[in-house]
Coordinates of N, CA and C and ligand atoms in Angstrom, one line a residue:
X29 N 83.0 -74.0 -69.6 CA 84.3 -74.8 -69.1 C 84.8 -74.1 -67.9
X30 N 85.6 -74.5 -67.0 CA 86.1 -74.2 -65.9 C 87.3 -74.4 -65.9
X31 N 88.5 -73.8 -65.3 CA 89.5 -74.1 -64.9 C 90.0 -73.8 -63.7
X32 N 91.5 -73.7 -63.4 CA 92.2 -73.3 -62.2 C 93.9 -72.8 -62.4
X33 N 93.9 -71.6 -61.9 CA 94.8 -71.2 -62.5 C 95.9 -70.9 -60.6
X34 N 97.3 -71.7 -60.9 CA 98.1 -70.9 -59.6 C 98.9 -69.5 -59.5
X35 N 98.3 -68.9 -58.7 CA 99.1 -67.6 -58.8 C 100.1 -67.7 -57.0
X36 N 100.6 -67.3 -57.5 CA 102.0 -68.0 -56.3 C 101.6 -68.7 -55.3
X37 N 101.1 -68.5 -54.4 CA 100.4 -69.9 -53.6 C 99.3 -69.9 -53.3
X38 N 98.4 -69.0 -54.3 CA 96.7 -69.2 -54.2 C 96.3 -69.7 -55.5
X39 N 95.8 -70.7 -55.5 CA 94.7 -71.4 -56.6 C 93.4 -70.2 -57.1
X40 N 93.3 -70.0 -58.6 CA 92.3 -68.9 -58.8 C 91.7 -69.9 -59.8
X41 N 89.9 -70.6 -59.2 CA 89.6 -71.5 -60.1 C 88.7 -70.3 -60.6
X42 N 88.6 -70.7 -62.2 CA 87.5 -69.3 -62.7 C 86.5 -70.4 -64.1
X43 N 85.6 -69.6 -64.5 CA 85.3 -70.1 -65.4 C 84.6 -69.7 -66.7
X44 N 85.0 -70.0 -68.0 CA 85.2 -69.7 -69.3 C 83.9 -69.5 -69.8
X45 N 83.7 -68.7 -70.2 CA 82.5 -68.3 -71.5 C 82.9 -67.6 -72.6
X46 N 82.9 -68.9 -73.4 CA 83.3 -68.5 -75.0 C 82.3 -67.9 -75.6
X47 N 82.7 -66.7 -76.4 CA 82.1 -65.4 -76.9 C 82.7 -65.4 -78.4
X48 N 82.1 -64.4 -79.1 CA 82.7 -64.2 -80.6 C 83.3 -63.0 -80.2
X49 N 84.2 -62.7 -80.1 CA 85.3 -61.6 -79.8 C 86.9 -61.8 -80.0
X50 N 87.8 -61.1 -79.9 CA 88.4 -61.4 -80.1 C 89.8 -60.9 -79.1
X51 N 89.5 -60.9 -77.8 CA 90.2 -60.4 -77.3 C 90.4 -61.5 -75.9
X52 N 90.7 -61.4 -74.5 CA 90.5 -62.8 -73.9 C 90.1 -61.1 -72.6
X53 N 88.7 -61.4 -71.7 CA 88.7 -60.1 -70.7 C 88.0 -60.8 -69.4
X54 N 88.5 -60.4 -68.5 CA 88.3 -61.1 -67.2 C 87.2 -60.5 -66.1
X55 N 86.3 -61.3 -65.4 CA 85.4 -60.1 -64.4 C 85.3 -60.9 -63.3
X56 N 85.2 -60.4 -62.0 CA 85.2 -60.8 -60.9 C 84.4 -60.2 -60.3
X57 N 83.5 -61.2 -60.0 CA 82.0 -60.8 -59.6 C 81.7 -60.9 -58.0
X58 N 81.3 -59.8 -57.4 CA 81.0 -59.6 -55.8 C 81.1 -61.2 -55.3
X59 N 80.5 -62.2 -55.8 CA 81.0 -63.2 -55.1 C 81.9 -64.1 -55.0
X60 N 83.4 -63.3 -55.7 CA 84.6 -63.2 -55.7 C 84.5 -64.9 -56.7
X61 N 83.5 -65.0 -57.6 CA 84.1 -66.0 -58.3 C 84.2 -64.9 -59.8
X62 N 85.2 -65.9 -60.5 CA 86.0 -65.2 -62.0 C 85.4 -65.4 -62.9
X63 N 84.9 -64.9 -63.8 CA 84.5 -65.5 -65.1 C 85.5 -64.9 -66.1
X64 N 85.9 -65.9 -67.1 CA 86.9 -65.5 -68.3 C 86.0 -65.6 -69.7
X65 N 85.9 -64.3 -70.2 CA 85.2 -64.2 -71.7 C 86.4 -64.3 -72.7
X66 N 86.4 -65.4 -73.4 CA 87.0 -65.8 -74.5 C 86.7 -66.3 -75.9
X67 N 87.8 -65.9 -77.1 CA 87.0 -66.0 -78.1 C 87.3 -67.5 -78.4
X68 N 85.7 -68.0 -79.2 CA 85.6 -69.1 -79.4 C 86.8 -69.3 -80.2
X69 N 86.9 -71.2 -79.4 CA 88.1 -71.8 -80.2 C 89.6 -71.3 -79.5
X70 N 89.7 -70.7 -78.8 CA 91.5 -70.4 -77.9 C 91.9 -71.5 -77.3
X71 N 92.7 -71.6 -77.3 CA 93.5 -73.3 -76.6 C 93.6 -72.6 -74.7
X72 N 93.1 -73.4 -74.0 CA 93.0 -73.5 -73.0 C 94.0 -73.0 -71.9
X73 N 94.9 -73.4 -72.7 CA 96.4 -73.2 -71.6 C 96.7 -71.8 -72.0
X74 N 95.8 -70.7 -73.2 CA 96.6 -69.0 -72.7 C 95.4 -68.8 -72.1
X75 N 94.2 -69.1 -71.7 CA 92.9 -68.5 -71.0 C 93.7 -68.9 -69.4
X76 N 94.5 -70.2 -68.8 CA 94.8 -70.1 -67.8 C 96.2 -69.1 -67.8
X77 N 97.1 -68.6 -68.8 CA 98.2 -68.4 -68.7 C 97.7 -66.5 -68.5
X78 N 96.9 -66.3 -69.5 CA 95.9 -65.0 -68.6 C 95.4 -65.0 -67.5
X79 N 95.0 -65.6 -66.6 CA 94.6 -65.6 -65.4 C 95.5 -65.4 -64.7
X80 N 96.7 -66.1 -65.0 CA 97.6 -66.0 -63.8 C 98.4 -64.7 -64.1
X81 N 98.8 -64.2 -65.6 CA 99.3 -63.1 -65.4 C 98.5 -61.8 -64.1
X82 N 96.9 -62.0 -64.8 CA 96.3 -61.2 -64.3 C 96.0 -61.4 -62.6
X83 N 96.8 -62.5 -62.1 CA 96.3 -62.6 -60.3 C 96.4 -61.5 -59.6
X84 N 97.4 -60.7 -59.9 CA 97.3 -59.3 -58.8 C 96.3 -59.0 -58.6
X85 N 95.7 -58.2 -60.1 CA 94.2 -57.2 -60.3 C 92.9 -58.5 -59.4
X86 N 93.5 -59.7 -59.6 CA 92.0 -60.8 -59.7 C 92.0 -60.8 -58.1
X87 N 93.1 -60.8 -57.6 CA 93.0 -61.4 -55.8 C 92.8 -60.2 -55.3
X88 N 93.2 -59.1 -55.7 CA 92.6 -57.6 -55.1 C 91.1 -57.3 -54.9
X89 N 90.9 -57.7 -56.7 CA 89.3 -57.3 -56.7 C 88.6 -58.5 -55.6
X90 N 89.2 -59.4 -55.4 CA 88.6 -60.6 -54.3 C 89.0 -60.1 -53.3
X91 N 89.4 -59.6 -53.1 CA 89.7 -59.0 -51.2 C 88.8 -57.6 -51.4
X92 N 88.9 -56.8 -51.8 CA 87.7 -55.8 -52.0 C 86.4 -56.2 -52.1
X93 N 85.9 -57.6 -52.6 CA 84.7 -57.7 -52.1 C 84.3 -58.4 -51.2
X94 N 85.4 -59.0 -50.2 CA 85.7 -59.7 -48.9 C 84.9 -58.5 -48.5
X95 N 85.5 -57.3 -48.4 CA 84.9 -56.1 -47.3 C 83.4 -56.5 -47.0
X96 N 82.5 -56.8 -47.9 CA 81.4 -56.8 -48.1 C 80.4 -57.7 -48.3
X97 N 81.3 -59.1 -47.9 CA 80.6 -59.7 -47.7 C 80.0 -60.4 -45.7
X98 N 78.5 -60.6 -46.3 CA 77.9 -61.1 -44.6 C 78.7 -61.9 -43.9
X99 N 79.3 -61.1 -42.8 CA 80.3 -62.3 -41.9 C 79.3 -62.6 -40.8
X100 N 79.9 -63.8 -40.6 CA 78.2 -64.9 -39.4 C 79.2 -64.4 -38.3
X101 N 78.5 -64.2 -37.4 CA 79.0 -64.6 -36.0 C 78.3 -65.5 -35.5
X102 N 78.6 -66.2 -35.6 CA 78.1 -67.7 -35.1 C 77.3 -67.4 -33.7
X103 N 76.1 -68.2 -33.6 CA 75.3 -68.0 -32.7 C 74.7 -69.6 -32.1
X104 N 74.5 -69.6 -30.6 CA 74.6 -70.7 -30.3 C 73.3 -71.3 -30.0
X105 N 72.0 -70.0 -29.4 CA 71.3 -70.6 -29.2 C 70.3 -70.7 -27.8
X106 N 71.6 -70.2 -26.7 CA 71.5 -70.0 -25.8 C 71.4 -68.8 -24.9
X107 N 70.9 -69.1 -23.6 CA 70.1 -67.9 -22.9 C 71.3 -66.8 -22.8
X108 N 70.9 -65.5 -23.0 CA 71.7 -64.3 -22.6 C 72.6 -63.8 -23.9
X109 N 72.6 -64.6 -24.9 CA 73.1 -64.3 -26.0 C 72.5 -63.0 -26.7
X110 N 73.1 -62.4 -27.8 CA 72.8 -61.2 -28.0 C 72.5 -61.4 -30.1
X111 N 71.0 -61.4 -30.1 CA 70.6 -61.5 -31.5 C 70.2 -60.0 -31.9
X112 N 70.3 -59.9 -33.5 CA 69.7 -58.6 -33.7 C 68.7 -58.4 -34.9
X113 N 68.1 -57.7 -34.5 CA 66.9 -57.7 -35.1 C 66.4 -55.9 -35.7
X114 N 66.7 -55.4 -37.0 CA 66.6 -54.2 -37.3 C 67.6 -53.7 -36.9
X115 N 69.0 -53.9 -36.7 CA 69.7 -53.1 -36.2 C 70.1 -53.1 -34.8
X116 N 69.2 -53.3 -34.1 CA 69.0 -53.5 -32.7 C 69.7 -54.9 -32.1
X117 N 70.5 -54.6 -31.1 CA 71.1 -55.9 -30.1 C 69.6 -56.2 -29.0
X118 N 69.4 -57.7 -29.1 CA 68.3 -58.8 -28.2 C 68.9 -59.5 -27.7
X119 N 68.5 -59.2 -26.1 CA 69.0 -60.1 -25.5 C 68.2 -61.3 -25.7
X120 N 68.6 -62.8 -25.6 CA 68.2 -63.7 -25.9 C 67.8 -64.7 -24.8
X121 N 66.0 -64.8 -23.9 CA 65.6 -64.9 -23.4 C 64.7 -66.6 -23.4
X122 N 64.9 -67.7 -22.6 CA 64.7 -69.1 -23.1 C 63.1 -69.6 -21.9
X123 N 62.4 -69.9 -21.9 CA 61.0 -70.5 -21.0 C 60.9 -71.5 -21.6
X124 N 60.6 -72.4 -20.4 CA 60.3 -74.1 -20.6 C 58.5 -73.8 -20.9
X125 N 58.4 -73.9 -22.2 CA 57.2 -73.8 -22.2 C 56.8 -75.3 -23.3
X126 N 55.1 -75.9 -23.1 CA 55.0 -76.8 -23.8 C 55.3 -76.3 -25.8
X127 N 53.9 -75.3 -25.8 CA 54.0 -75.0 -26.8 C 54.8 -73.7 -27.8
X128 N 56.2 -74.3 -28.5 CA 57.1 -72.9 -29.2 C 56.3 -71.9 -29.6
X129 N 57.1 -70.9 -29.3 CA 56.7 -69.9 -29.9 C 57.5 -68.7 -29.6
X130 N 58.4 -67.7 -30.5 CA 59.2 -66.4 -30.5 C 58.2 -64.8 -30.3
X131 N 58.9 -64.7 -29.7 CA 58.4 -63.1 -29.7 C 59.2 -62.2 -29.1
X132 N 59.0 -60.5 -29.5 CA 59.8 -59.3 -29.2 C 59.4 -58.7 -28.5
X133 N 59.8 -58.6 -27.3 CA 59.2 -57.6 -26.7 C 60.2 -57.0 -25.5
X134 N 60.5 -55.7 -25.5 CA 61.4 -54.5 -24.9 C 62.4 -55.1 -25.1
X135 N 63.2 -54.8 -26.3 CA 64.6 -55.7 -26.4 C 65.1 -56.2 -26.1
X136 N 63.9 -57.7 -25.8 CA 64.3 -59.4 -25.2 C 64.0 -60.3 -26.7
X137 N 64.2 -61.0 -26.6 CA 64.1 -62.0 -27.9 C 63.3 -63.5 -26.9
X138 N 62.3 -63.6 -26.8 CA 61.8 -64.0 -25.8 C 61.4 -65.9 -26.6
X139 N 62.4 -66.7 -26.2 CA 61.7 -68.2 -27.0 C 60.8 -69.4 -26.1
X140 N 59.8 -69.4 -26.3 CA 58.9 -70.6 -25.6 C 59.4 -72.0 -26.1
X141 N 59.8 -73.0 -25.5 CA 60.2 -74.5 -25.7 C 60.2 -75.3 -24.8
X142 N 59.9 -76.6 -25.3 CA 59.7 -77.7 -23.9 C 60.8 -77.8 -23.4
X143 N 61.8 -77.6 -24.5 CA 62.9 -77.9 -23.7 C 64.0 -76.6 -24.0
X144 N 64.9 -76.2 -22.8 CA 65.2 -74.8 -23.3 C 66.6 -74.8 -23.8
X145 N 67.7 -76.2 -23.4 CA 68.5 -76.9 -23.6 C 69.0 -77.2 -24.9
X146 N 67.9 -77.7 -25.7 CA 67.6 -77.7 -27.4 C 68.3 -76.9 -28.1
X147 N 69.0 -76.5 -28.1 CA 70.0 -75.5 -28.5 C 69.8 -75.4 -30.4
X148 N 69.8 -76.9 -30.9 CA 68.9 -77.0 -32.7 C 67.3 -76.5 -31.9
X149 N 66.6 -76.9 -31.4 CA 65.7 -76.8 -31.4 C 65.2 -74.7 -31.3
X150 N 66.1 -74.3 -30.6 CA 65.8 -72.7 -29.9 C 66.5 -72.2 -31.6
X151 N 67.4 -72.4 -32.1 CA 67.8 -72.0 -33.5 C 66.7 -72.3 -34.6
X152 N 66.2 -73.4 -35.0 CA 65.1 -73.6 -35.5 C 63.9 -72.5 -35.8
X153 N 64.0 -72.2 -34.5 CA 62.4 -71.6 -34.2 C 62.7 -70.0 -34.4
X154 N 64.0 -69.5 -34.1 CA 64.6 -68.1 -34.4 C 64.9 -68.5 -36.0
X155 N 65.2 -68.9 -36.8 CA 65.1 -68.8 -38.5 C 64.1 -68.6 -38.8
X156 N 63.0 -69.7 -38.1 CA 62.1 -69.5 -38.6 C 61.1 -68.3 -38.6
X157 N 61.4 -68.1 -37.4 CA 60.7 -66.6 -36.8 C 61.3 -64.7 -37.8
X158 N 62.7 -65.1 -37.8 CA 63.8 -64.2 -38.6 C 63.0 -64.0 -40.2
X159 N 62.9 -65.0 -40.7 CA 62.0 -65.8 -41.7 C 60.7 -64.7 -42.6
X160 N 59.7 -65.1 -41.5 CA 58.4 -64.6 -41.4 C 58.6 -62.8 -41.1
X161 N 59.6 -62.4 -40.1 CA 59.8 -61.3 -40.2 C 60.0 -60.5 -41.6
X162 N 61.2 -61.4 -42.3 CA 61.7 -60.9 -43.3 C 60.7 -60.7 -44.3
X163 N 59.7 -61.5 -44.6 CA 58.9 -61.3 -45.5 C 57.5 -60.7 -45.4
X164 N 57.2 -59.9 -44.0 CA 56.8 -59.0 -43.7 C 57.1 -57.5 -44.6
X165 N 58.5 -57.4 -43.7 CA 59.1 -56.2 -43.6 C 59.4 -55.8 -44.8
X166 N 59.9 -56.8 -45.7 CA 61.1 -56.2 -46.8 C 60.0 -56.1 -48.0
X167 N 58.8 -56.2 -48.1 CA 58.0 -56.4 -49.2 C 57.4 -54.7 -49.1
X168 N 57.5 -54.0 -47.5 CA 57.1 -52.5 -47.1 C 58.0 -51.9 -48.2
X169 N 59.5 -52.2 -47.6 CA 60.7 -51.2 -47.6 C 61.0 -51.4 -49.4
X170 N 60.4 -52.9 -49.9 CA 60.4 -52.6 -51.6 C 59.6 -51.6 -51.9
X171 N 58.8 -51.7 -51.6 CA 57.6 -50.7 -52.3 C 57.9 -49.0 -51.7
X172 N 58.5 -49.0 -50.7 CA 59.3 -47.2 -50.2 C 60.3 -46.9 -51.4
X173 N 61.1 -48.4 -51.6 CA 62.1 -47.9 -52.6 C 61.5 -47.9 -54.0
X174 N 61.1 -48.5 -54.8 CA 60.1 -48.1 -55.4 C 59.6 -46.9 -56.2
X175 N 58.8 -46.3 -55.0 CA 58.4 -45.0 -55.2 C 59.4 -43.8 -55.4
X176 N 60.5 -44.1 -54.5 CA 61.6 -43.3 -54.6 C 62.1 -43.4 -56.0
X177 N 62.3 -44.7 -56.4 CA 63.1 -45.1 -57.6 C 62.6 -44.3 -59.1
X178 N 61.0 -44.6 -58.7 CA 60.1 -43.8 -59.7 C 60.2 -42.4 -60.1
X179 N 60.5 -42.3 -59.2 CA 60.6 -40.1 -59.5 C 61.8 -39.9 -60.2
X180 N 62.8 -41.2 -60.5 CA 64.0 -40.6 -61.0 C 64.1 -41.8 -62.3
X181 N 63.4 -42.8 -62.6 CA 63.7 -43.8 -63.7 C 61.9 -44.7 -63.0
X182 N 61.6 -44.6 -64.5 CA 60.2 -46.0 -64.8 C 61.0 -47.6 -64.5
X183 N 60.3 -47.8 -63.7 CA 60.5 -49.5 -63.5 C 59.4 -50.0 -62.7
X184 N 59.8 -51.4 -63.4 CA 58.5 -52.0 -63.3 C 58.5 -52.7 -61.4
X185 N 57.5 -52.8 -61.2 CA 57.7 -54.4 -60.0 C 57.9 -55.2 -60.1
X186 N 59.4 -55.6 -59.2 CA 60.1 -56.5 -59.6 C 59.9 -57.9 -58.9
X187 N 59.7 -59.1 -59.1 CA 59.3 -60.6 -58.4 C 59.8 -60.4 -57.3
X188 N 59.6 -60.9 -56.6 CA 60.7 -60.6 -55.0 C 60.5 -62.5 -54.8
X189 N 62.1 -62.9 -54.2 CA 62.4 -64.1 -53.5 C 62.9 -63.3 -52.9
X190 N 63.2 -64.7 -51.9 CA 64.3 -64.9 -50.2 C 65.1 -66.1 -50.8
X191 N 66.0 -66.1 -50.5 CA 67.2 -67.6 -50.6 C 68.5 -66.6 -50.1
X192 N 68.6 -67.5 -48.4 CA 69.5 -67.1 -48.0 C 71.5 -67.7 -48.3
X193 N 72.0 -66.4 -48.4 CA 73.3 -67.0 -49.4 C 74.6 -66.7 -48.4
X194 N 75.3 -67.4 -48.4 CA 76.5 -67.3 -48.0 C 77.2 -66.3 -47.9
X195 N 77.1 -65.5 -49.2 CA 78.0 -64.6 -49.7 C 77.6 -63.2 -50.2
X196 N 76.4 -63.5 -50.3 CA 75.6 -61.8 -50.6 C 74.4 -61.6 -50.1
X197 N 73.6 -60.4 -49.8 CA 72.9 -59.4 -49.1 C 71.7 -59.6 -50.4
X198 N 72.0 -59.6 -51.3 CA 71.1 -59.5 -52.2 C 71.4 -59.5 -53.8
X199 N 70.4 -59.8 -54.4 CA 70.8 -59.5 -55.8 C 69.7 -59.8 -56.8
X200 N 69.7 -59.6 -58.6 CA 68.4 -59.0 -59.1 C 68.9 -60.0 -60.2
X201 N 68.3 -61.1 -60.6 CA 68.6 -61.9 -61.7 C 68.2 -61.3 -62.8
X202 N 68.9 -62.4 -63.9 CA 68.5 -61.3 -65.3 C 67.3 -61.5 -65.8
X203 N 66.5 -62.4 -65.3 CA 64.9 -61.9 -65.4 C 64.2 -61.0 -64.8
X204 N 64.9 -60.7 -63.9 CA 64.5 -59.1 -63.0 C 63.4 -59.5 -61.7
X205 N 64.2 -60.8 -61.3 CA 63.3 -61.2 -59.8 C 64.6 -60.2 -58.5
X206 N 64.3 -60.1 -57.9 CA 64.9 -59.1 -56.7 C 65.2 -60.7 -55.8
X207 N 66.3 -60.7 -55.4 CA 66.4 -61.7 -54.7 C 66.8 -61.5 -53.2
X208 N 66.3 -61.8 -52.2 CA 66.6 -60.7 -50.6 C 67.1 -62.0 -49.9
X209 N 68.4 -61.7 -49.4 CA 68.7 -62.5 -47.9 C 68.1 -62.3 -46.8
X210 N 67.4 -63.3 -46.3 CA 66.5 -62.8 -45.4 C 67.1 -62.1 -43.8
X211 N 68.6 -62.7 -43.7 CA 69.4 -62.5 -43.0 C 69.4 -60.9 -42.4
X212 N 69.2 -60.2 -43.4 CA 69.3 -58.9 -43.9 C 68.5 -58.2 -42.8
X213 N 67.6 -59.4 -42.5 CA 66.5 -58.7 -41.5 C 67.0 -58.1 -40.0
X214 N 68.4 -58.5 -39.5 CA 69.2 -57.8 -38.3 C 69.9 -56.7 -39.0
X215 N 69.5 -56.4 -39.6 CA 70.3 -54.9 -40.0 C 69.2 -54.0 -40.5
X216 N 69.8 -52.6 -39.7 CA 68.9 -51.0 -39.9 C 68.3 -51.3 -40.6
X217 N 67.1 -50.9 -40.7 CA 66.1 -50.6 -41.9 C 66.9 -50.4 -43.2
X218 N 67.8 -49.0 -43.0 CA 68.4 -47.8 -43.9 C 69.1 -49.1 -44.2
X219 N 70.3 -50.0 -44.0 CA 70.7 -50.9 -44.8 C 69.9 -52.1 -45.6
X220 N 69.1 -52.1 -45.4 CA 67.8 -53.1 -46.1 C 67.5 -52.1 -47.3
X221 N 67.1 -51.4 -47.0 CA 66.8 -49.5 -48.1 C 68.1 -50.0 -49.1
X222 N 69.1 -49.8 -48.8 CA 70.5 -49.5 -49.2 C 70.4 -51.2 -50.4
X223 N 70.5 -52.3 -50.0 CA 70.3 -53.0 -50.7 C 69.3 -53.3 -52.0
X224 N 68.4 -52.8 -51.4 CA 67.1 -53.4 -52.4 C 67.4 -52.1 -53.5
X225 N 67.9 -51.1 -53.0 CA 68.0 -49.8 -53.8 C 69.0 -49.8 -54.9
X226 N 70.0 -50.8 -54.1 CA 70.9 -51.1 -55.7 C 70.5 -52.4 -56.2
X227 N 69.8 -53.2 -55.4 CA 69.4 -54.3 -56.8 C 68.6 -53.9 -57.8
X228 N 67.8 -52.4 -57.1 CA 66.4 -51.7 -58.5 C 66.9 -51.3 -59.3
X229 N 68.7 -50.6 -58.7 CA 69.5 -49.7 -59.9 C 69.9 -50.8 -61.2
X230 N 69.7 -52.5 -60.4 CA 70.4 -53.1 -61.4 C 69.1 -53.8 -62.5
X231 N 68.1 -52.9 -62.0 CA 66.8 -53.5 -63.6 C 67.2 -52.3 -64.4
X232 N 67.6 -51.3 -64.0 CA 67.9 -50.5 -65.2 C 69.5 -50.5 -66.1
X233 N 70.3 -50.9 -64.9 CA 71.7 -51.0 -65.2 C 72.3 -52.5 -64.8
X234 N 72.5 -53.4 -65.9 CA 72.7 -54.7 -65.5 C 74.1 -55.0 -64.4
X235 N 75.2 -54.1 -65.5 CA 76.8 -53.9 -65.3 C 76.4 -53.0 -63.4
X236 N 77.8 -53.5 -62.8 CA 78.0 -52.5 -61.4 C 78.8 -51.7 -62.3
X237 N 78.5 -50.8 -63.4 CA 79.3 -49.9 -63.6 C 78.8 -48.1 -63.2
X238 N 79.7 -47.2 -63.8 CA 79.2 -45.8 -63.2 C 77.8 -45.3 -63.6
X239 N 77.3 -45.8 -64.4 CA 75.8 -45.2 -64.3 C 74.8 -45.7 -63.6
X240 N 75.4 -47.0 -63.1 CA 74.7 -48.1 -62.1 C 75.0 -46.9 -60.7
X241 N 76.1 -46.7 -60.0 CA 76.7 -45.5 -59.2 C 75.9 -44.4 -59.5
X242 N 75.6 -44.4 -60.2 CA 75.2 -42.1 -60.3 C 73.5 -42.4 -60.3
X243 N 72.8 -43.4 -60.8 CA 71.7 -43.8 -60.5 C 71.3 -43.9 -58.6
X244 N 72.2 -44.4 -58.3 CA 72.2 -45.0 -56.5 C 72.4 -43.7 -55.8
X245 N 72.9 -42.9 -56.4 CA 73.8 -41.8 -55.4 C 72.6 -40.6 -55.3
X246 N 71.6 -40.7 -56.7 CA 70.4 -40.1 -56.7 C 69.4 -40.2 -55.8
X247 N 69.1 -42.1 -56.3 CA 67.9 -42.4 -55.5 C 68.4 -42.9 -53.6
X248 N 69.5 -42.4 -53.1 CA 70.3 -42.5 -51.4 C 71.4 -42.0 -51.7
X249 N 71.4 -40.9 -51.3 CA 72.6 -40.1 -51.4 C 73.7 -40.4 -50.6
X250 N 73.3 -40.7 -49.6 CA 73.9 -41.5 -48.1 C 74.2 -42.7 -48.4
X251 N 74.2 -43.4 -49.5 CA 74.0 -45.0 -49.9 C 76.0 -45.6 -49.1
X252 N 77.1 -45.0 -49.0 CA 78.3 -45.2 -48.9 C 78.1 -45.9 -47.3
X253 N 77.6 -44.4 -46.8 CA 77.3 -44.8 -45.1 C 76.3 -45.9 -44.6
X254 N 75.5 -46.4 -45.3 CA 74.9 -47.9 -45.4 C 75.0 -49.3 -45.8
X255 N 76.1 -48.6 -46.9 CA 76.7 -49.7 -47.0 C 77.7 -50.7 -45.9
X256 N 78.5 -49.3 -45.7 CA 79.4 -49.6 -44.3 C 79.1 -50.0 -43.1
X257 N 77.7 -49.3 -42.9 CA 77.1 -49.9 -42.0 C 76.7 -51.5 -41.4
X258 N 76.6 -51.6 -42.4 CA 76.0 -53.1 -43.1 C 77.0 -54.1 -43.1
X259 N 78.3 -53.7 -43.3 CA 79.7 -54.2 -43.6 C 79.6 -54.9 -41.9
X260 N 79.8 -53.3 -40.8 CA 80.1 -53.9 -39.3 C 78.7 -54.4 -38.9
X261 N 77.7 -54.8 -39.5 CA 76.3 -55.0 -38.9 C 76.7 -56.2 -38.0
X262 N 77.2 -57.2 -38.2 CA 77.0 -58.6 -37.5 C 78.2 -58.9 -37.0
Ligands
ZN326 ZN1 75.4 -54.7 -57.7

């Protein structure tokens, strides 16, 4: 079930999963949506009348994971613009050529097209190209993290997807597929590392709670300053 609850002039829509418990406990998950665990059978109007007591704690923890979520800078497509790739600012370089085609070379972002104007067309061919990078590169940096992960906790190899998301860098479903923004691919390696390193922490530890933390802090000790990094990446 779903609802929506007003807390002075913000609407907090969340939604209900009835449980055998007996208490009513709230969680607010990185992608700042709510879920309310309730015990089977509560009348609807105290699961909303709990929400709204609780909006302080709920719009905080939503603005704390604002910090951290991928902000777009919108990109247009055109020549001299500045894309990035590993970390690195590309200048963004356009040729009337018949047949497309992207490439990198001395930190130009170099696009071949018949037409250079195409502005969907020159976007197109950079996803696509972003794309194929990503699934290069991040299948290395799984398997670096991995090995690291190994020396401190047994885990298995985990499925690896791409599905690029609005609102998060990554994440590890509860079948234990590793899920990678491919987005991810303009940011430092060490932030790519930093990611996949805590979706591995989350096949052993489902909860972001402190043993999920003391696991991370082991296998990237530096994990705070990659994160942040990652924060100002784009
Ligand atoms: Zn997490």
């Amino acid at each position: 079930m779903t609802g929506i609850a007003q807390y002075g002039t913000t609407l907090i829509p969340y939604m209900v999963q009835y449980r055998v418990r007996r208490t009513l406990g709230i969680e607010v998950h990185p992608d700042r949506s709510v879920v309310v665990l309730a015990p089977t059978g509560i009348h609807p109007d105290l699961i909303r009348q709990c929400v709204m007591r609780r909006g302080t704690w709920i719009t905080r923890q939503q603005r704390y994971f604002d910090r951290f979520l991928p902000s777009r800078t919108v990109r247009e497509g055109i020549a001299d613009e500045t894309w990035f790739y590993l970390g690195r600012r590309h200048m963004l370089r356009l040729h009337k050529v018949a047949q497309p085609s992207v490439k990198l070379t001395r930190g130009t972002l170099v696009v071949h097209l018949p037409d250079p104007g195409d502005r969907a067309h020159v976007k197109r061919l950079l996803t696509a190209w972003y794309h194929a990078q990503s699934l290069e590169r991040f299948s290395d940096v799984v398997l670096m993290a991995l090995e690291t992960m190994r020396v401190r906790h047994p885990v298995r190899t985990p499925k690896l997807s791409y599905r690029t998301m609005a609102r998060r860098w990554g994440s590890c479903t509860a079948s234990g597929t590793l899920v990678l923004n491919p987005d991810l691919i303009q940011a430092p390696v060490l932030c790519i590392r930093y990611v996949v390193l805590h979706e591995l922490c989350h096949l052993v530890y489902h909860h972001q709670g402190k043993e999920l933390f003391a696991l991370l802090v082991q296998v990237m000790p530096d994990w705070r300053r990659w994160k942040e990094r990652l924060e100002k990446n784009s």
